[in-house]
Coordinates of C-alpha atoms (C1' of nucleotides) in Angstrom, one line a residue:
Chain A
M1 CA -51.8 -27.6 14.9
T2 CA -52.3 -24.5 13.6
K3 CA -53.4 -25.3 9.7
V4 CA -50.3 -24.3 7.8
R5 CA -50.3 -21.1 5.1
V6 CA -47.5 -19.7 3.1
R7 CA -47.0 -16.6 0.2
F8 CA -45.8 -15.9 -2.5
A9 CA -45.1 -12.7 -2.3
P10 CA -43.9 -11.2 -6.0
S11 CA -43.5 -8.0 -6.6
P12 CA -44.8 -6.7 -9.9
T13 CA -41.7 -5.1 -11.6
G14 CA -41.4 -6.9 -15.0
P15 CA -41.6 -10.9 -15.6
L16 CA -42.0 -13.8 -12.7
H17 CA -38.2 -15.4 -13.4
M18 CA -37.5 -18.9 -13.2
G19 CA -35.9 -19.2 -9.5
G20 CA -39.5 -16.7 -8.4
V21 CA -41.6 -19.9 -10.3
R22 CA -39.7 -22.3 -8.5
T23 CA -40.2 -20.0 -4.2
A24 CA -43.7 -20.5 -5.3
L25 CA -43.6 -24.2 -6.4
Y26 CA -42.0 -24.8 -2.9
N27 CA -44.6 -22.8 -1.6
Y28 CA -47.1 -25.2 -3.1
L29 CA -45.2 -27.5 -2.7
F30 CA -45.4 -27.3 0.9
A31 CA -48.7 -25.9 1.7
K32 CA -50.2 -29.0 0.0
K33 CA -47.9 -32.1 1.5
Q34 CA -48.8 -30.3 4.7
G35 CA -53.0 -29.7 3.5
G36 CA -52.7 -26.2 4.5
D37 CA -53.7 -22.7 2.3
F38 CA -51.2 -20.9 -0.5
L39 CA -51.8 -17.3 -1.1
L40 CA -50.7 -15.3 -3.6
R41 CA -49.9 -11.8 -2.3
I42 CA -48.7 -8.8 -5.3
E43 CA -45.6 -6.3 -3.2
D44 CA -46.3 -3.4 -5.4
T45 CA -45.5 -1.2 -2.2
D46 CA -42.7 0.5 -4.9
Q47 CA -44.6 3.0 -7.1
N48 CA -41.5 4.3 -8.7
R49 CA -41.7 0.4 -10.3
Y50 CA -44.9 -0.8 -11.1
V51 CA -44.7 -2.7 -14.8
P52 CA -48.0 -2.3 -16.2
G53 CA -48.8 -6.3 -17.0
A54 CA -46.2 -7.8 -14.6
E55 CA -48.9 -9.0 -12.8
D56 CA -51.4 -10.1 -14.2
Y57 CA -48.5 -12.1 -16.3
I58 CA -46.7 -13.8 -12.9
M59 CA -50.6 -15.0 -12.9
E60 CA -50.7 -16.1 -15.8
S61 CA -47.4 -18.4 -14.9
L62 CA -48.2 -20.0 -12.5
R63 CA -51.8 -20.9 -14.3
W64 CA -49.5 -22.6 -16.7
C65 CA -47.6 -24.2 -14.4
G66 CA -50.3 -25.5 -12.4
I67 CA -50.0 -23.9 -9.2
H68 CA -52.9 -22.2 -7.5
W69 CA -53.3 -20.3 -5.0
D70 CA -56.4 -20.5 -2.7
E71 CA -56.6 -16.9 -1.7
G72 CA -55.0 -13.7 -3.8
P73 CA -56.1 -10.8 -6.0
E74 CA -59.1 -11.2 -7.8
T75 CA -59.4 -14.7 -6.0
G76 CA -60.0 -12.5 -2.7
G77 CA -59.9 -14.5 0.6
P78 CA -61.0 -13.5 3.9
F79 CA -57.1 -11.8 4.3
G80 CA -57.8 -9.8 1.9
P81 CA -56.6 -7.6 -0.1
Y82 CA -54.0 -9.2 -0.8
R83 CA -52.1 -6.4 -3.1
Q84 CA -49.8 -3.9 -0.6
S85 CA -51.2 -1.1 -2.8
E86 CA -54.2 -1.5 -1.4
R87 CA -53.3 -2.0 1.7
K88 CA -52.0 1.1 2.3
D89 CA -54.0 2.7 5.5
L90 CA -52.8 -0.4 7.4
Y91 CA -49.4 -0.2 7.5
R92 CA -49.4 3.7 9.0
Q93 CA -50.8 2.6 12.4
Y94 CA -48.7 -0.4 12.9
A95 CA -46.0 1.9 11.8
M96 CA -47.0 4.6 14.5
Q97 CA -47.2 1.9 17.2
L98 CA -44.0 1.3 16.7
I99 CA -42.8 5.2 16.9
E100 CA -45.1 5.3 20.3
S101 CA -43.6 2.4 21.8
G102 CA -40.5 3.5 20.5
K103 CA -39.1 0.9 18.6
A104 CA -38.6 3.1 15.6
Y105 CA -38.6 6.7 15.1
Y106 CA -38.5 9.7 12.4
A107 CA -35.8 10.6 10.6
F108 CA -35.4 14.2 8.7
D109 CA -32.2 13.7 6.8
T110 CA -32.0 14.0 2.4
P111 CA -30.7 11.6 0.2
E112 CA -27.2 14.3 0.2
E113 CA -26.5 14.0 4.0
L114 CA -27.3 9.8 4.0
E115 CA -24.4 9.7 1.9
A116 CA -22.0 12.1 3.9
M117 CA -22.6 10.5 6.5
R118 CA -21.9 6.9 4.7
Q119 CA -18.7 8.4 3.1
R120 CA -17.6 10.1 6.7
I121 CA -18.1 6.6 8.1
E122 CA -15.7 5.2 5.4
A123 CA -13.0 7.9 5.6
E124 CA -13.1 7.8 9.8
K125 CA -13.0 3.8 9.4
S126 CA -15.4 3.7 12.5
G127 CA -17.6 1.5 11.9
N128 CA -20.2 0.1 9.3
P129 CA -21.3 3.4 6.3
Q130 CA -24.8 2.5 7.1
Y131 CA -27.5 4.2 8.7
D132 CA -27.1 2.7 13.1
S133 CA -27.2 2.8 16.5
R134 CA -23.9 4.6 16.3
S135 CA -24.6 6.9 13.6
R136 CA -28.2 7.7 13.8
L137 CA -27.3 9.7 17.1
S138 CA -25.1 12.3 14.4
M139 CA -28.4 12.5 12.6
K140 CA -31.1 14.5 11.9
N141 CA -34.1 12.8 13.2
S142 CA -36.9 12.5 16.7
L143 CA -33.8 11.1 18.9
T144 CA -31.3 13.8 18.2
L145 CA -34.2 16.2 18.3
S146 CA -36.5 18.1 20.5
E147 CA -39.4 16.8 21.1
E148 CA -40.4 20.4 19.7
E149 CA -38.5 20.7 16.4
V150 CA -39.7 17.1 16.2
A151 CA -43.6 18.3 15.6
Q152 CA -42.3 21.5 14.6
K153 CA -41.2 19.8 10.9
I154 CA -44.2 16.7 10.7
A155 CA -46.0 19.6 11.1
R156 CA -44.6 22.0 8.5
G157 CA -44.8 19.3 6.0
E158 CA -41.1 18.1 6.2
N159 CA -40.3 14.4 4.2
Y160 CA -39.8 12.6 6.8
V161 CA -39.0 8.4 7.3
I162 CA -40.1 6.4 9.9
R163 CA -36.6 4.2 11.4
I164 CA -37.0 1.0 12.8
K165 CA -34.5 1.0 15.9
N166 CA -32.5 -1.6 16.4
P167 CA -30.1 -2.5 19.9
E168 CA -27.4 -1.4 20.6
D169 CA -25.6 -4.8 21.7
E170 CA -28.3 -7.8 21.4
E171 CA -27.5 -10.9 19.0
I172 CA -30.1 -12.1 17.4
V173 CA -30.6 -15.7 16.7
L174 CA -32.3 -17.6 13.9
E175 CA -33.4 -21.4 13.5
D176 CA -34.0 -21.0 9.6
L177 CA -35.8 -24.5 8.8
I178 CA -33.0 -25.1 5.7
R179 CA -30.1 -23.4 6.9
G180 CA -30.1 -24.1 10.1
T181 CA -29.0 -21.7 13.4
V182 CA -28.1 -17.9 11.9
K183 CA -26.6 -15.6 14.5
V184 CA -26.1 -12.1 14.0
H185 CA -25.3 -8.7 16.2
S186 CA -27.5 -5.7 16.2
W187 CA -24.9 -3.1 15.7
Q188 CA -23.8 -5.1 12.4
L189 CA -27.9 -4.3 11.1
D190 CA -29.6 -1.4 9.9
D191 CA -31.8 1.0 11.5
K192 CA -34.3 0.6 8.2
V193 CA -36.8 2.9 6.4
L194 CA -39.9 1.0 7.7
F195 CA -42.4 3.5 6.5
K196 CA -41.3 5.9 3.3
S197 CA -41.7 10.0 3.0
D198 CA -44.6 9.0 0.1
G199 CA -46.6 7.0 2.6
M200 CA -45.5 3.4 1.7
P201 CA -43.6 1.3 3.3
T202 CA -41.7 -0.5 3.3
Y203 CA -41.1 -4.0 2.5
H204 CA -40.1 -5.2 5.8
L205 CA -42.6 -3.5 7.5
A206 CA -45.4 -4.3 4.6
N207 CA -44.3 -8.1 4.2
V208 CA -43.6 -8.7 8.9
V209 CA -47.7 -6.9 8.7
D210 CA -49.4 -8.7 6.4
D211 CA -47.8 -12.3 6.9
Y212 CA -48.8 -11.7 11.1
L213 CA -52.4 -10.2 9.6
M214 CA -52.5 -13.2 7.2
K215 CA -51.8 -15.7 9.7
I216 CA -48.7 -17.7 7.7
T217 CA -47.2 -20.2 9.0
H218 CA -44.0 -20.7 6.8
V219 CA -42.0 -17.8 5.2
I220 CA -40.5 -19.4 2.0
R221 CA -38.2 -17.4 0.4
G222 CA -35.2 -16.6 -1.6
E223 CA -31.2 -16.7 0.4
E224 CA -31.6 -13.7 -0.8
W225 CA -33.5 -12.8 2.5
L226 CA -31.6 -14.4 4.9
P227 CA -29.2 -10.8 5.7
S228 CA -32.1 -9.1 6.5
A229 CA -34.7 -11.3 8.1
P230 CA -33.4 -10.5 11.7
L231 CA -34.3 -7.4 11.6
H232 CA -37.9 -9.4 10.7
V233 CA -37.4 -11.4 13.5
L234 CA -36.6 -8.1 15.4
L235 CA -39.7 -6.5 13.8
Y236 CA -42.3 -9.1 15.1
R237 CA -40.6 -8.9 18.7
S238 CA -40.9 -4.8 18.3
L239 CA -45.0 -5.6 17.7
G240 CA -45.2 -8.0 20.7
W241 CA -45.8 -10.6 18.1
E242 CA -43.0 -13.4 18.5
A243 CA -45.3 -15.7 19.2
Q244 CA -47.1 -15.4 15.9
M245 CA -43.9 -15.1 14.3
P246 CA -43.6 -17.6 11.1
R247 CA -41.3 -20.2 11.1
F248 CA -38.1 -19.5 8.1
A249 CA -37.2 -21.0 5.4
H250 CA -34.2 -19.0 3.0
L251 CA -33.9 -21.4 -0.4
P252 CA -30.6 -21.6 -2.2
L253 CA -30.4 -19.4 -5.0
L254 CA -30.4 -21.3 -8.8
L255 CA -26.7 -19.8 -10.6
K256 CA -26.7 -19.6 -14.6
P257 CA -25.3 -22.9 -16.3
D258 CA -21.5 -21.3 -16.7
G259 CA -19.5 -19.8 -14.6
N260 CA -20.8 -18.1 -10.8
G261 CA -23.4 -15.7 -9.8
K262 CA -27.9 -16.1 -10.0
L263 CA -29.0 -17.2 -13.1
S264 CA -29.9 -14.1 -15.4
K265 CA -31.5 -12.7 -18.0
R266 CA -28.9 -12.0 -20.0
D267 CA -27.5 -15.5 -19.8
G268 CA -30.1 -16.5 -21.3
D269 CA -30.4 -14.8 -24.0
R270 CA -26.1 -15.3 -24.3
L271 CA -26.6 -18.7 -24.3
G272 CA -29.6 -19.4 -26.0
F273 CA -32.5 -21.2 -23.3
P274 CA -35.8 -18.6 -21.9
V275 CA -35.4 -17.5 -17.9
F276 CA -38.8 -17.2 -17.9
P277 CA -41.7 -19.0 -17.9
L278 CA -44.1 -17.1 -20.7
Q279 CA -42.9 -15.2 -24.0
W280 CA -42.4 -11.8 -22.2
K281 CA -42.7 -8.5 -23.9
D282 CA -40.9 -5.1 -21.9
P283 CA -43.9 -2.5 -22.6
K284 CA -41.5 0.4 -22.1
S285 CA -38.0 -1.0 -24.3
G286 CA -40.2 -3.2 -26.2
E287 CA -37.8 -5.7 -26.0
T288 CA -39.3 -8.9 -26.0
S289 CA -38.0 -12.4 -24.0
S290 CA -38.4 -15.9 -24.8
G291 CA -40.6 -18.6 -22.3
Y292 CA -40.8 -21.6 -21.5
R293 CA -44.1 -22.6 -23.4
E294 CA -43.4 -20.2 -26.4
A295 CA -39.7 -22.9 -26.3
G296 CA -42.3 -25.2 -26.1
Y297 CA -41.8 -27.4 -23.1
F298 CA -45.0 -28.6 -21.6
P299 CA -45.9 -27.1 -18.1
E300 CA -45.5 -30.6 -16.6
A301 CA -41.5 -30.6 -17.6
F302 CA -40.8 -27.1 -16.8
V303 CA -42.3 -28.1 -12.9
N304 CA -40.1 -30.9 -13.3
L305 CA -37.6 -30.2 -13.5
L306 CA -37.9 -26.9 -11.7
A307 CA -38.3 -28.6 -8.5
L308 CA -35.3 -31.0 -8.8
L309 CA -33.3 -27.9 -8.8
G310 CA -32.6 -28.0 -5.3
W311 CA -34.6 -29.9 -3.7
N312 CA -34.2 -33.8 -4.3
P313 CA -36.8 -37.1 -3.4
G314 CA -33.7 -39.2 -1.7
T315 CA -34.4 -41.7 -4.3
E316 CA -33.8 -42.2 -7.8
Q317 CA -36.7 -41.0 -9.2
E318 CA -37.5 -37.9 -11.6
I319 CA -40.3 -37.9 -13.1
F320 CA -42.7 -36.2 -11.1
S321 CA -46.6 -34.9 -11.6
L322 CA -47.2 -32.6 -9.6
D323 CA -49.4 -34.7 -7.2
E324 CA -46.2 -36.7 -7.0
L325 CA -44.7 -33.7 -5.6
V326 CA -46.9 -32.4 -3.5
E327 CA -46.3 -36.5 -2.3
A328 CA -42.7 -35.9 -1.6
F329 CA -42.0 -32.8 -1.3
S330 CA -40.3 -32.1 2.2
L331 CA -37.8 -28.4 2.9
D332 CA -35.5 -30.7 5.1
R333 CA -34.6 -32.5 1.2
V334 CA -33.5 -29.0 -0.1
G335 CA -30.0 -28.1 0.2
K336 CA -28.3 -25.5 1.2
S337 CA -25.2 -24.8 -1.6
G338 CA -27.0 -22.9 -5.0
S339 CA -27.9 -25.0 -8.8
K340 CA -26.0 -24.4 -11.5
F341 CA -29.4 -24.7 -14.5
D342 CA -28.8 -27.3 -17.2
P343 CA -30.3 -26.6 -19.8
E344 CA -29.8 -29.9 -21.9
K345 CA -31.2 -31.6 -18.5
A346 CA -34.2 -29.2 -18.9
K347 CA -34.7 -30.8 -23.0
W348 CA -34.4 -34.4 -21.3
F349 CA -37.2 -33.4 -18.8
N350 CA -39.6 -32.5 -21.7
H351 CA -38.5 -35.5 -23.8
Q352 CA -39.6 -37.6 -21.0
Y353 CA -43.5 -35.8 -20.7
L354 CA -43.2 -35.9 -25.0
L355 CA -43.0 -40.0 -24.6
Q356 CA -45.4 -40.7 -22.2
K357 CA -48.4 -38.0 -23.7
P358 CA -51.0 -39.5 -25.1
L359 CA -50.5 -39.3 -29.0
Q360 CA -54.1 -37.7 -29.3
D361 CA -52.8 -34.6 -27.6
L362 CA -50.2 -34.5 -29.6
G363 CA -51.7 -34.9 -32.6
R364 CA -54.0 -32.5 -31.4
E365 CA -51.2 -29.9 -30.7
L366 CA -49.9 -31.0 -34.3
K367 CA -52.6 -29.8 -35.7
E368 CA -52.9 -26.1 -34.0
I369 CA -49.1 -26.0 -35.6
A370 CA -49.8 -27.0 -39.3
Q371 CA -52.3 -25.0 -39.7
A372 CA -50.8 -22.0 -38.2
K373 CA -48.2 -23.4 -40.7
G374 CA -50.8 -23.2 -43.6
I375 CA -50.5 -27.0 -44.1
D376 CA -53.4 -29.0 -44.5
A377 CA -53.1 -32.7 -42.3
R378 CA -55.6 -34.4 -41.0
E379 CA -55.6 -34.8 -37.3
E380 CA -55.3 -39.0 -37.7
Q381 CA -52.2 -38.0 -39.6
L382 CA -50.6 -35.8 -37.4
T383 CA -51.6 -38.9 -35.2
S384 CA -49.3 -41.6 -36.3
I385 CA -46.4 -39.0 -37.6
A386 CA -46.2 -37.6 -33.3
G387 CA -45.9 -41.7 -32.6
L388 CA -43.8 -42.2 -35.3
M389 CA -41.0 -38.7 -34.3
R390 CA -41.4 -38.1 -31.0
E391 CA -38.7 -40.3 -30.1
R392 CA -36.6 -38.1 -31.4
V393 CA -37.1 -35.4 -30.5
N394 CA -37.7 -33.0 -27.4
F395 CA -39.8 -30.5 -28.6
T396 CA -43.5 -31.2 -29.9
T397 CA -42.4 -28.4 -32.5
E398 CA -39.1 -29.8 -33.3
L399 CA -41.2 -33.5 -34.7
F400 CA -43.0 -31.3 -37.4
G401 CA -39.5 -29.1 -37.9
Q402 CA -38.1 -32.9 -38.9
A403 CA -41.8 -33.4 -40.2
G404 CA -41.3 -32.0 -43.5
F405 CA -41.6 -34.2 -46.5
F406 CA -44.6 -35.5 -45.2
F407 CA -46.4 -33.0 -45.8
S408 CA -44.3 -32.3 -49.6
A409 CA -41.9 -34.0 -51.4
P410 CA -38.2 -33.7 -51.6
K411 CA -37.1 -31.0 -53.7
E412 CA -33.7 -31.4 -53.5
Y413 CA -31.8 -35.4 -52.8
D414 CA -29.3 -35.1 -49.6
E415 CA -25.8 -34.4 -52.6
A416 CA -23.3 -36.2 -49.8
F417 CA -26.1 -39.0 -49.3
A418 CA -26.7 -39.5 -52.8
K419 CA -23.0 -39.6 -54.3
K420 CA -22.5 -42.7 -51.9
R421 CA -25.8 -44.5 -52.1
W422 CA -27.4 -43.5 -55.3
K423 CA -26.2 -46.0 -57.9
E424 CA -25.9 -46.3 -61.0
D425 CA -28.5 -49.6 -61.0
T426 CA -30.8 -47.5 -58.2
P427 CA -33.0 -46.0 -60.6
A428 CA -33.7 -49.5 -62.4
I429 CA -34.4 -51.6 -59.2
L430 CA -36.6 -48.7 -57.8
L431 CA -39.0 -49.3 -60.8
D432 CA -39.1 -52.6 -60.2
L433 CA -39.7 -52.2 -57.1
T434 CA -42.2 -49.6 -57.5
S435 CA -44.5 -52.4 -59.8
V436 CA -44.2 -54.6 -57.0
L437 CA -46.1 -51.8 -54.2
E438 CA -48.3 -51.1 -57.1
N439 CA -50.2 -54.1 -56.7
L440 CA -50.4 -54.2 -53.6
Q441 CA -54.1 -54.0 -51.6
A442 CA -53.8 -53.1 -48.0
F443 CA -50.5 -50.1 -47.9
T444 CA -50.0 -50.4 -44.6
A445 CA -47.1 -50.2 -42.9
E446 CA -46.5 -54.5 -42.6
A447 CA -47.9 -55.0 -46.0
I448 CA -45.1 -52.6 -47.5
H449 CA -42.0 -54.2 -45.5
K450 CA -43.4 -57.7 -46.3
A451 CA -43.1 -56.4 -49.6
I452 CA -39.7 -55.0 -50.2
H453 CA -37.8 -58.2 -48.6
T454 CA -40.1 -60.5 -50.8
F455 CA -38.9 -57.7 -53.4
M456 CA -35.4 -58.5 -52.4
E457 CA -35.0 -61.8 -51.8
E458 CA -36.7 -62.3 -54.8
N459 CA -34.2 -60.6 -56.7
G460 CA -31.2 -61.5 -54.6
I461 CA -31.0 -57.4 -53.9
G462 CA -29.0 -56.7 -50.1
A463 CA -31.9 -54.1 -47.8
G464 CA -27.8 -52.2 -48.1
K465 CA -28.4 -52.1 -51.9
L466 CA -32.0 -51.1 -51.5
M467 CA -33.3 -49.1 -48.5
P468 CA -30.5 -46.2 -49.2
G469 CA -31.7 -44.7 -52.2
L470 CA -35.5 -45.7 -51.5
R471 CA -35.3 -43.4 -48.6
L472 CA -33.4 -40.7 -50.3
A473 CA -36.2 -40.8 -53.8
L474 CA -38.4 -41.3 -50.3
V475 CA -37.1 -38.5 -47.1
G476 CA -34.9 -36.9 -49.8
S477 CA -32.1 -37.5 -47.1
G478 CA -30.0 -40.2 -45.4
M479 CA -32.2 -39.8 -42.3
G480 CA -35.8 -40.7 -41.0
P481 CA -37.9 -43.1 -39.1
D482 CA -38.6 -46.8 -40.6
L483 CA -39.8 -46.5 -44.7
S484 CA -42.1 -48.7 -44.5
E485 CA -43.8 -46.1 -42.2
I486 CA -43.3 -43.3 -43.9
M487 CA -44.9 -44.9 -46.7
D488 CA -48.3 -46.2 -45.6
I489 CA -48.6 -42.4 -43.9
L490 CA -47.9 -40.6 -47.4
G491 CA -50.0 -43.3 -49.5
K492 CA -49.5 -44.8 -52.1
Q493 CA -50.1 -42.3 -54.7
E494 CA -47.6 -40.2 -53.6
S495 CA -45.5 -42.7 -52.6
L496 CA -45.0 -44.1 -56.1
Q497 CA -44.9 -41.0 -57.4
R498 CA -41.7 -39.8 -55.2
I499 CA -40.1 -42.8 -56.3
R500 CA -40.9 -42.2 -59.5
R501 CA -39.6 -38.8 -59.9
A502 CA -36.1 -39.5 -58.1
A503 CA -35.7 -42.7 -60.6
E504 CA -36.0 -40.7 -62.9
T505 CA -34.5 -36.9 -62.1
L506 CA -31.6 -38.2 -60.2
K507 CA -28.3 -39.5 -62.2
A508 CA -25.6 -41.7 -60.3
Chain B
rG7 C1' -14.0 -3.5 2.9
rG8 C1' -18.4 -5.6 6.6
rC9 C1' -21.9 -9.2 7.7
rC10 C1' -24.3 -13.3 6.2
rC11 C1' -25.2 -18.6 3.6
rG12 C1' -22.7 -22.1 0.6
rU13 C1' -18.6 -25.4 -1.2
rU14 C1' -19.3 -34.7 -3.5
rC15 C1' -18.3 -36.4 -11.4
rG16 C1' -17.9 -30.9 -16.3
rU17 C1' -23.7 -30.6 -14.5
rC18 C1' -28.4 -31.7 -10.7
rU19 C1' -26.7 -34.6 -7.3
rA20 C1' -27.8 -39.8 -2.8
rG21 C1' -24.6 -40.9 1.2
rG22 C1' -23.6 -37.7 7.2
rG23 C1' -17.9 -42.0 10.7
rG24 C1' -15.8 -48.8 8.3
rU25 C1' -19.5 -48.1 1.3
rU26 C1' -15.6 -51.1 -4.7
rA27 C1' -18.8 -43.0 -2.5
rG28 C1' -24.7 -44.7 -6.2
rG29 C1' -28.1 -42.3 -9.6
rA30 C1' -29.7 -39.1 -13.2
rC31 C1' -28.3 -35.2 -17.6
rG32 C1' -24.0 -34.6 -20.9
rC33 C1' -19.6 -36.9 -23.3
rA34 C1' -17.4 -41.6 -25.3
rA35 C1' -16.6 -46.6 -26.9
rG36 C1' -19.6 -51.0 -28.3
rG37 C1' -24.4 -53.5 -30.0
rU38 C1' -29.0 -53.4 -32.6
rU39 C1' -31.2 -50.5 -37.0
rU40 C1' -31.3 -49.1 -44.2
rU41 C1' -29.8 -43.8 -42.8
rC42 C1' -30.1 -41.0 -38.6
rA43 C1' -32.2 -40.3 -33.5
rU44 C1' -33.8 -43.0 -30.5
rC45 C1' -33.1 -47.5 -27.6
rC46 C1' -29.5 -51.4 -25.1
rU47 C1' -24.2 -51.8 -22.7
rU48 C1' -20.2 -50.9 -21.5
rG49 C1' -16.6 -46.6 -20.3
rU50 C1' -15.6 -41.4 -18.4
rA51 C1' -15.7 -38.5 -14.7
rA52 C1' -16.4 -36.2 -7.6
rC53 C1' -15.5 -35.8 -1.3
rA54 C1' -11.2 -27.3 -2.2
rG55 C1' -6.8 -27.6 0.9
rG56 C1' -4.1 -27.5 5.4
rG57 C1' -4.8 -28.8 11.1
rG58 C1' -7.7 -31.4 14.5
rU59 C1' -10.7 -35.4 17.5
rU60 C1' -10.7 -40.9 16.1
rC61 C1' -9.0 -47.5 15.7
rG62 C1' -10.8 -45.2 11.3
rA63 C1' -12.6 -39.1 8.7
rA64 C1' -16.2 -37.1 2.2
rU65 C1' -19.2 -37.8 7.3
rC66 C1' -17.5 -34.2 13.1
rC67 C1' -14.8 -29.8 14.8
rC68 C1' -11.2 -24.9 13.6
rC69 C1' -8.8 -22.7 10.4
rU70 C1' -7.7 -21.0 5.2
rA71 C1' -9.2 -21.1 0.2
rC72 C1' -12.4 -20.1 -3.5
rG73 C1' -17.7 -19.4 -4.7
rG74 C1' -22.5 -17.0 -4.0
rG75 C1' -25.8 -13.4 -1.2
rC76 C1' -26.7 -8.3 0.9
rU77 C1' -24.6 -3.5 2.4
rA78 C1' -31.2 2.3 -1.6
rC79 C1' -37.1 5.6 1.2
rC80 C1' -36.0 -1.6 -4.7
rA81 C1' -38.3 -6.5 -3.1

RNA sequence: GGCCCGUUCGUCUAGGGGUUAGGACGCAAGGUUUUCAUCCUUGUAACAGGGGUUCGAAUCCCCUACGGGCUACCA
């Protein structure tokens, strides 16, 4: 049995979309589950669309997700280079091989002539408006021109492309691991350009050549490639590599949360969620797109939610570490239909991870955020705050946002809440309480809790009469965690100060 | 337009001839709580439509509808 080898082959034309990350993830999971290799290959055959920084962005994104490749650019490997622009010279010989075996041909048509051909067919309704086994007979190519003319044109340096010569009447059948048998008639197929006039191959040629040379066993890619899969089958056949042809698996698409269609950057902007793993600043427009990392997502949560979009384990487990995903993953549990992305559930996933995280990690993270904000706080204290607050929020960043009262005393008091709960006698009661608290030796949550309840009992005061006012004094609003816990973290001095200040300044 | 792919609660999905069609997110109600949130309990809600095949169809087949993808010297 040959070793499984799969690849993720993005084009560096911009930031990696979360759908792309999912494709990479499924490739990775499949490879690791099978004990195989996962490689990264950069498909940069289109010089016009190259975007500086995109390649680094792709690699950083995958690293952030914990998706590590066994071979790739910079990493290297026995089948390198892993950047198609650096493999440029390889492709020409295969294109020539196809010409020589009569499986491909030269074409000299200008863009205008191509356009004219499409319009003509459209008008005549004589077939598909494409360069195919029928229309190629009326175009300028090595099928219609004499050998001398062709040689002459090439010698003169005229622009030409190399096109595949599709069979006229043949049914191409392929077995997709996700979709089953897919059949297409060759007369529906376009004689796709394999080799461009700029000396670069197109995706179709480069992808087949590289997958063959790199001994790829499974091609797992997005559904948008399904229509050209028969062409690729034909290419393997034409190159004499059919026996080594990889198995195909075409993944369903990630759809926008509302309405229909592919998830796009626009949807993220419109609905307020990131579409990219990492923040991206477009080098041309300077426009910034938000990323999951910057939005406060844990990479584990991001990977987890992505994995469950289109795949499920067949059990009721929803929370998976990357290792668990590897263990559980299989292509036959990948669905056939597109998945709408649900930003709400995405948050829920992060919440689950926030709950699981060791408190020390959260404390450390909070310390960083605090420092960036210029707030001075001990990490130990921040760790306690994290423990107290995390179940109420979805993100570490939010956690900090809702804990502001720990760092500065209330500047104002929630009016509506005060109106309802701050009574004539509240200040007096609170001041009485301060003397009890003042005498506490150990100012711990437990001791405070006890003291408050003893105080209430002894004075015949109900919790509803004391607590809301106390909360208002300490927090400034009617929200937040347990008051004893808050005071514990605040410390005796600060707690008492806040209570006294409220008692003095707040009128019923 | 042509070709290809798809269709189970609002969303992610399980189930693939006989199920009260299951779970999760969301939403709603109730409970707990000094408050908000969490949490717990309960509820809400789906087999696109029509024909077959079959004793029996969400499940198999066909058609229709709808949705999506592709249709470049882009990937």
